[in-house]
XYZ file of C-alpha atoms in Angstrom:
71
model
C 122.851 -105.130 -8.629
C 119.007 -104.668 -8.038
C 119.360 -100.900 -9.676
C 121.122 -102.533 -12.614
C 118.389 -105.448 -12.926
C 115.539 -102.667 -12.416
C 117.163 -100.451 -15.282
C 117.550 -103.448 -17.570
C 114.509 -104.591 -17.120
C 112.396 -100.965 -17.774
C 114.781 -101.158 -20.684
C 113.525 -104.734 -22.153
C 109.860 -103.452 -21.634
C 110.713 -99.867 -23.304
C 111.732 -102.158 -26.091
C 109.396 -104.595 -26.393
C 106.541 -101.577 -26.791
C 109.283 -100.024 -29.439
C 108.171 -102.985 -31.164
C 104.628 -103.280 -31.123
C 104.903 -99.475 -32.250
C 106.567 -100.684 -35.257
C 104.068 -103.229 -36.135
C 101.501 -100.626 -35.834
C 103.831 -98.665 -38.593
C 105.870 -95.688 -36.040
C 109.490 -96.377 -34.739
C 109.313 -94.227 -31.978
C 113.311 -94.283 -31.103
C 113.576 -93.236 -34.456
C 111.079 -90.782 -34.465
C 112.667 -89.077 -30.964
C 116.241 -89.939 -32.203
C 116.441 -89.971 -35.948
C 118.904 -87.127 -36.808
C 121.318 -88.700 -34.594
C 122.045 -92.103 -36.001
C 124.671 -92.851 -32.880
C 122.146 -92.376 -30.547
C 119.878 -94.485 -32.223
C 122.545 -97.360 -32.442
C 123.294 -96.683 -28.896
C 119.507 -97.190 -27.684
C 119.623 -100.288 -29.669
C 122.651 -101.815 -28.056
C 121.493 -101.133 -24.533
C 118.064 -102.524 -25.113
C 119.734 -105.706 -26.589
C 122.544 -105.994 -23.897
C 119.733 -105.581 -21.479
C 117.771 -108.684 -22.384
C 120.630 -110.600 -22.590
C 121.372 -109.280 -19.060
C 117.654 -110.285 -17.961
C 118.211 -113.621 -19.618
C 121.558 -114.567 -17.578
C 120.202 -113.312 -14.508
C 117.243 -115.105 -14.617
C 118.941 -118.445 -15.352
C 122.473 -118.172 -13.885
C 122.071 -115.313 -11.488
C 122.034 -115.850 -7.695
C 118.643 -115.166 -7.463
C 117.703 -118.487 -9.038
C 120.139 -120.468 -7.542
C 118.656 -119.140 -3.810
C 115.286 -120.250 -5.409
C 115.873 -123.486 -6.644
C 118.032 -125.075 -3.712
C 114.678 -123.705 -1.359
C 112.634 -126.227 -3.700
């Protein structure tokens, strides 16, 4: 599980600067990516299944259930 939370979580920050490029006016996955919309789509799924990922293991995972009963 600690590959899967690494990958998920270099996804989340690949995203988040995906982003910030398109505030500054480029959409880099769809600069890379364009010509294949399924690719694009797919990007765009993992990135949002991967914060959703961060967010349950953060709050639910057994990570933070070892750190909460050592409080």
């Amino acid at each position: 599980m600690k590959f899967l939370s690494g990958l998920t979580t270099l996804l989340v920050i690949l995203g988040g600067l995906n982003w910030l490029a398109v505030a500054l006016g480029v959409n880099v996955v769809e600069e890379l990516f364009g010509s294949w919309d399924w690719l694009v789509t797919t990007i765009y799924w993992l990135v949002g299944l991967s914060a959703l990922y961060q967010i349950f293991d953060k709050f639910f995972g057994t990570e933070a259930s070892v750190k909460s009963k050592a409080l």
